[in-house]
Each structure stands twice: as structure tokens, then as C-alpha cells.
Amino acid sequence: MSKKIVIFASIFAFITQSYAGCSELSAKHSAPDPSTKTMKQIERWVKRKVKGADASALKECLIAKAADNPNKAAVAGN
């Protein structure tokens, strides 16, 4: 029983962290408003400004909300 609780708590913590991660990463790196940028502009900005593990996570978050993203309506939170 306690093993199930630990697994559930770990999954919950991971999900919570991933949702909070986008806004935290955007603030940490002073990211531009993605709704005013194209996907290519966001890719270039991330390549120039962000290094390491944060780069791919931030790029995915910003592109999901990009002005020209055809899947934008499907992104949660829009």
C-alpha cells in the first residue's frame, strides 16, 4: 500500500512541476511573449539565449503558444 502512495505522489509531483516549469523558465530567461512571435523566431531566440537542459523545455513551451502554430487551439490553457 505504501509503495502505491509513493508512486502516486511521485507522479503528481512530476505533473505539477511540468506545468509550473513553463512559466518559471519563461521568467528565468526573460522570454518574449510567444503569441507575438513565429515558431522560427522562437527557435532562433532560444538558440541564441538559452543553453543547457532548459533550452529544449523552454522551446517546446514557447512554440506551443506561438502565433503561427497550427495546433495552438489544442494547447491546454489557451
Backbone as a chain_set.jsonl record, in Angstrom:
{"seq": "MSKKIVIFASIFAFITQSYAGCSELSAKHSAPDPSTKTMKQIERWVKRKVKGADASALKECLIAKAADNPNKAAVAGN", "coords": {"N": [[0.822, -1.2, 0.0], [1.895, 1.282, 0.836], [3.81, 1.584, -1.089], [2.338, 2.144, -3.386], [1.336, 4.636, -2.72], [3.66, 6.175, -2.639], [4.453, 6.025, -5.32], [2.249, 7.257, -6.575], [2.442, 9.829, -5.421], [4.894, 10.636, -6.478], [4.338, 10.742, -9.231], [2.347, 12.725, -9.254], [3.845, 14.918, -8.315], [5.659, 15.225, -10.424], [3.953, 15.904, -12.586], [2.84, 18.311, -11.645], [5.156, 19.861, -11.463], [5.934, 20.007, -14.162], [3.918, 21.563, -15.35], [4.211, 23.988, -14.001], [6.716, 24.561, -14.773], [6.959, 25.825, -17.33], [6.159, 28.564, -17.055], [7.957, 29.343, -15.091], [10.44, 28.91, -16.359], [10.194, 30.71, -18.488], [10.147, 33.15, -17.122], [12.638, 33.035, -15.834], [14.464, 33.199, -17.955], [13.725, 35.521, -19.198], [11.891, 35.426, -21.382], [10.427, 36.195, -24.598], [7.042, 37.282, -25.429], [5.257, 34.639, -26.575], [2.991, 34.657, -28.192], [3.243, 36.71, -29.932], [5.233, 36.072, -31.632], [6.723, 34.139, -34.302], [7.108, 30.591, -34.928], [9.668, 30.057, -35.934], [11.057, 32.396, -35.179], [11.023, 32.081, -32.423], [12.515, 29.711, -32.167], [15.041, 30.623, -33.077], [15.58, 32.587, -31.113], [15.712, 31.056, -28.738], [17.892, 29.431, -29.368], [19.965, 31.314, -29.447], [19.89, 32.519, -26.875], [19.43, 30.698, -24.713], [20.901, 28.093, -22.919], [21.875, 24.671, -22.351], [19.955, 22.264, -20.431], [17.55, 23.594, -20.081], [16.914, 24.709, -22.516], [15.57, 23.041, -24.494], [13.174, 22.423, -23.172], [12.048, 24.966, -22.679], [11.812, 25.883, -25.293], [9.855, 24.122, -26.354], [7.658, 24.858, -24.759], [7.265, 27.565, -25.483], [6.872, 27.424, -28.271], [4.493, 26.039, -28.378], [2.667, 28.005, -27.864], [3.01, 29.781, -29.895], [2.459, 32.34, -32.392], [1.99, 31.481, -35.042], [1.484, 28.78, -34.841], [-0.089, 25.919, -35.924], [-1.424, 24.138, -34.298], [-2.237, 25.511, -32.121], [-4.781, 25.983, -30.953], [-5.277, 23.596, -29.741], [-3.682, 23.49, -27.534], [-3.418, 23.213, -24.091], [-4.78, 25.51, -21.794], [-5.125, 27.707, -23.394]], "CA": [[0.0, 0.0, 0.0], [2.744, 2.47, 0.906], [4.512, 1.693, -2.367], [1.412, 2.811, -4.301], [1.263, 6.044, -2.32], [4.909, 6.805, -3.07], [4.392, 6.144, -6.781], [1.253, 8.284, -6.881], [2.996, 11.127, -5.032], [5.943, 10.966, -7.441], [3.685, 11.126, -10.489], [1.697, 14.013, -9.018], [4.892, 15.94, -8.231], [6.192, 15.424, -11.769], [2.954, 16.627, -13.378], [2.769, 19.673, -11.116], [6.387, 20.554, -11.824], [5.984, 20.263, -15.599], [3.034, 22.683, -15.668], [4.793, 25.206, -13.45], [8.005, 24.749, -15.407], [6.925, 26.752, -18.46], [6.148, 29.955, -16.596], [9.209, 29.588, -14.376], [11.512, 29.025, -17.347], [9.998, 31.963, -19.221], [10.571, 34.242, -16.245], [14.078, 32.888, -15.579], [15.232, 33.599, -19.136], [13.101, 36.726, -19.767], [11.433, 35.02, -22.71], [9.443, 37.081, -25.23], [5.66, 36.796, -25.486], [5.207, 33.751, -27.74], [1.84, 34.915, -29.065], [3.621, 37.745, -30.893], [6.385, 35.574, -32.391], [6.526, 32.924, -35.091], [7.867, 29.453, -34.408], [11.073, 30.234, -36.329], [11.636, 33.431, -34.33], [11.226, 31.486, -31.102], [13.642, 28.781, -32.281], [16.278, 31.408, -33.142], [15.794, 33.235, -29.821], [16.151, 30.032, -27.782], [19.238, 29.003, -29.762], [20.917, 32.367, -29.078], [19.834, 32.989, -25.491], [19.263, 29.683, -23.669], [21.833, 26.968, -23.031], [21.682, 23.553, -21.435], [18.72, 21.479, -20.377], [16.39, 24.478, -20.155], [16.647, 25.13, -23.891], [14.536, 22.255, -25.183], [11.901, 22.552, -22.448], [11.516, 26.302, -22.926], [11.441, 25.942, -26.71], [8.568, 23.44, -26.503], [6.614, 25.672, -24.116], [7.019, 28.776, -26.257], [6.329, 27.075, -29.585], [3.097, 25.628, -28.191], [1.832, 29.211, -27.824], [3.456, 30.672, -30.966], [1.398, 32.963, -33.186], [1.701, 30.741, -36.271], [1.382, 27.346, -34.569], [-1.4, 25.428, -36.364], [-2.036, 23.361, -33.217], [-2.388, 26.409, -30.978], [-6.092, 25.811, -30.318], [-5.27, 22.34, -28.997], [-2.804, 23.618, -26.375], [-4.161, 23.456, -22.849], [-4.551, 26.818, -21.204], [-5.405, 28.793, -24.349]], "C": [[0.862, 1.258, 0.0], [3.519, 2.677, -0.394], [3.641, 2.423, -3.39], [1.317, 4.295, -3.987], [2.504, 6.792, -2.78], [4.901, 7.014, -4.58], [3.414, 7.241, -7.184], [1.788, 9.679, -6.563], [4.076, 11.574, -6.012], [5.355, 11.434, -8.766], [3.031, 12.491, -10.352], [2.72, 15.146, -8.978], [5.463, 16.246, -9.609], [5.237, 16.237, -12.625], [2.866, 18.078, -12.934], [3.987, 20.474, -11.534], [6.416, 20.885, -13.311], [5.072, 21.411, -16.003], [3.603, 23.999, -15.163], [6.09, 25.546, -14.165], [8.009, 25.773, -16.524], [6.986, 28.202, -17.998], [7.429, 30.295, -15.849], [10.371, 29.762, -15.344], [11.401, 30.327, -18.128], [10.478, 33.146, -18.393], [12.083, 34.214, -16.028], [14.91, 33.432, -16.733], [14.679, 34.851, -19.815], [12.647, 36.47, -21.202], [10.419, 36.009, -23.275], [8.047, 36.462, -25.198], [5.512, 35.929, -26.734], [4.037, 34.018, -28.68], [2.134, 35.996, -30.1], [4.784, 37.308, -31.786], [6.0, 34.343, -33.199], [7.37, 31.803, -34.487], [9.352, 29.582, -34.748], [11.762, 31.294, -35.474], [11.933, 32.882, -32.937], [12.416, 30.534, -31.125], [14.971, 29.534, -32.304], [16.592, 32.048, -31.798], [16.329, 32.231, -28.804], [17.577, 29.601, -28.098], [20.298, 30.025, -29.342], [21.001, 32.61, -27.577], [19.865, 31.912, -24.411], [20.191, 28.505, -23.938], [21.424, 25.86, -22.068], [20.319, 22.901, -21.522], [17.47, 22.341, -20.5], [15.975, 24.774, -21.592], [15.511, 24.344, -24.544], [13.179, 22.382, -24.501], [11.255, 23.906, -22.724], [11.056, 26.442, -24.371], [10.08, 25.285, -26.94], [7.429, 24.268, -25.925], [6.248, 26.881, -24.977], [6.396, 28.466, -27.615], [4.869, 26.651, -29.476], [2.153, 26.824, -28.219], [2.188, 30.204, -28.93], [2.294, 31.143, -31.829], [1.021, 32.135, -34.408], [1.606, 29.23, -36.069], [-0.006, 26.848, -34.968], [-2.134, 24.631, -35.288], [-2.329, 24.213, -31.989], [-3.717, 26.212, -30.25], [-6.139, 24.559, -29.457], [-4.421, 22.405, -27.734], [-3.637, 23.944, -25.146], [-3.814, 24.826, -22.295], [-4.8, 27.971, -22.149], [-6.865, 29.079, -24.408]], "O": [[0.592, 2.196, -0.75], [3.845, 3.807, -0.757], [4.145, 3.23, -4.171], [1.226, 5.119, -4.897], [2.407, 7.921, -3.26], [5.301, 8.074, -5.06], [3.725, 8.065, -8.045], [1.605, 10.607, -7.351], [4.166, 12.757, -6.341], [5.824, 12.411, -9.351], [3.152, 13.326, -11.248], [2.486, 16.214, -9.544], [5.724, 17.406, -9.926], [5.661, 17.161, -13.318], [2.824, 18.98, -13.771], [3.866, 21.637, -11.918], [6.886, 21.961, -13.682], [5.413, 22.168, -16.912], [3.485, 25.022, -15.838], [6.516, 26.701, -14.161], [8.974, 26.525, -16.658], [7.791, 28.981, -18.508], [7.934, 31.413, -15.96], [11.196, 30.658, -15.171], [12.412, 30.976, -18.398], [11.144, 34.043, -18.912], [12.731, 35.26, -16.037], [15.948, 34.057, -16.511], [15.128, 35.204, -20.906], [12.988, 37.221, -22.116], [9.639, 36.596, -22.526], [7.896, 35.262, -24.968], [5.632, 36.44, -27.847], [4.091, 33.641, -29.851], [1.362, 36.18, -31.041], [5.264, 38.092, -32.605], [5.084, 33.603, -32.84], [8.234, 32.044, -33.643], [10.203, 29.245, -33.924], [12.917, 31.122, -35.085], [12.971, 33.184, -32.35], [13.237, 30.545, -30.208], [15.922, 29.135, -31.632], [17.749, 32.056, -31.377], [17.288, 32.521, -28.089], [18.385, 29.425, -27.186], [21.397, 29.651, -28.93], [22.085, 32.881, -27.06], [20.29, 32.19, -23.29], [20.252, 27.989, -25.054], [20.712, 26.098, -21.092], [19.629, 22.976, -22.539], [16.437, 21.867, -20.972], [14.806, 25.06, -21.853], [14.585, 24.942, -25.092], [12.148, 22.441, -25.173], [10.052, 23.983, -22.974], [10.021, 27.053, -24.639], [9.241, 25.84, -27.649], [6.36, 24.369, -26.527], [5.07, 27.181, -25.174], [5.489, 29.171, -28.058], [4.09, 26.886, -30.4], [0.978, 26.683, -28.555], [1.722, 31.344, -28.91], [1.287, 30.451, -31.981], [-0.152, 32.088, -34.777], [1.644, 28.478, -37.043], [-1.004, 27.305, -34.409], [-3.352, 24.469, -35.368], [-2.639, 23.677, -30.925], [-3.75, 26.273, -29.021], [-6.954, 24.469, -28.539], [-4.436, 21.466, -26.938], [-4.466, 24.853, -25.173], [-2.656, 25.24, -22.335], [-4.694, 29.126, -21.736], [-7.292, 29.96, -25.155]]}, "num_chains": 1, "name": "protein.A"}
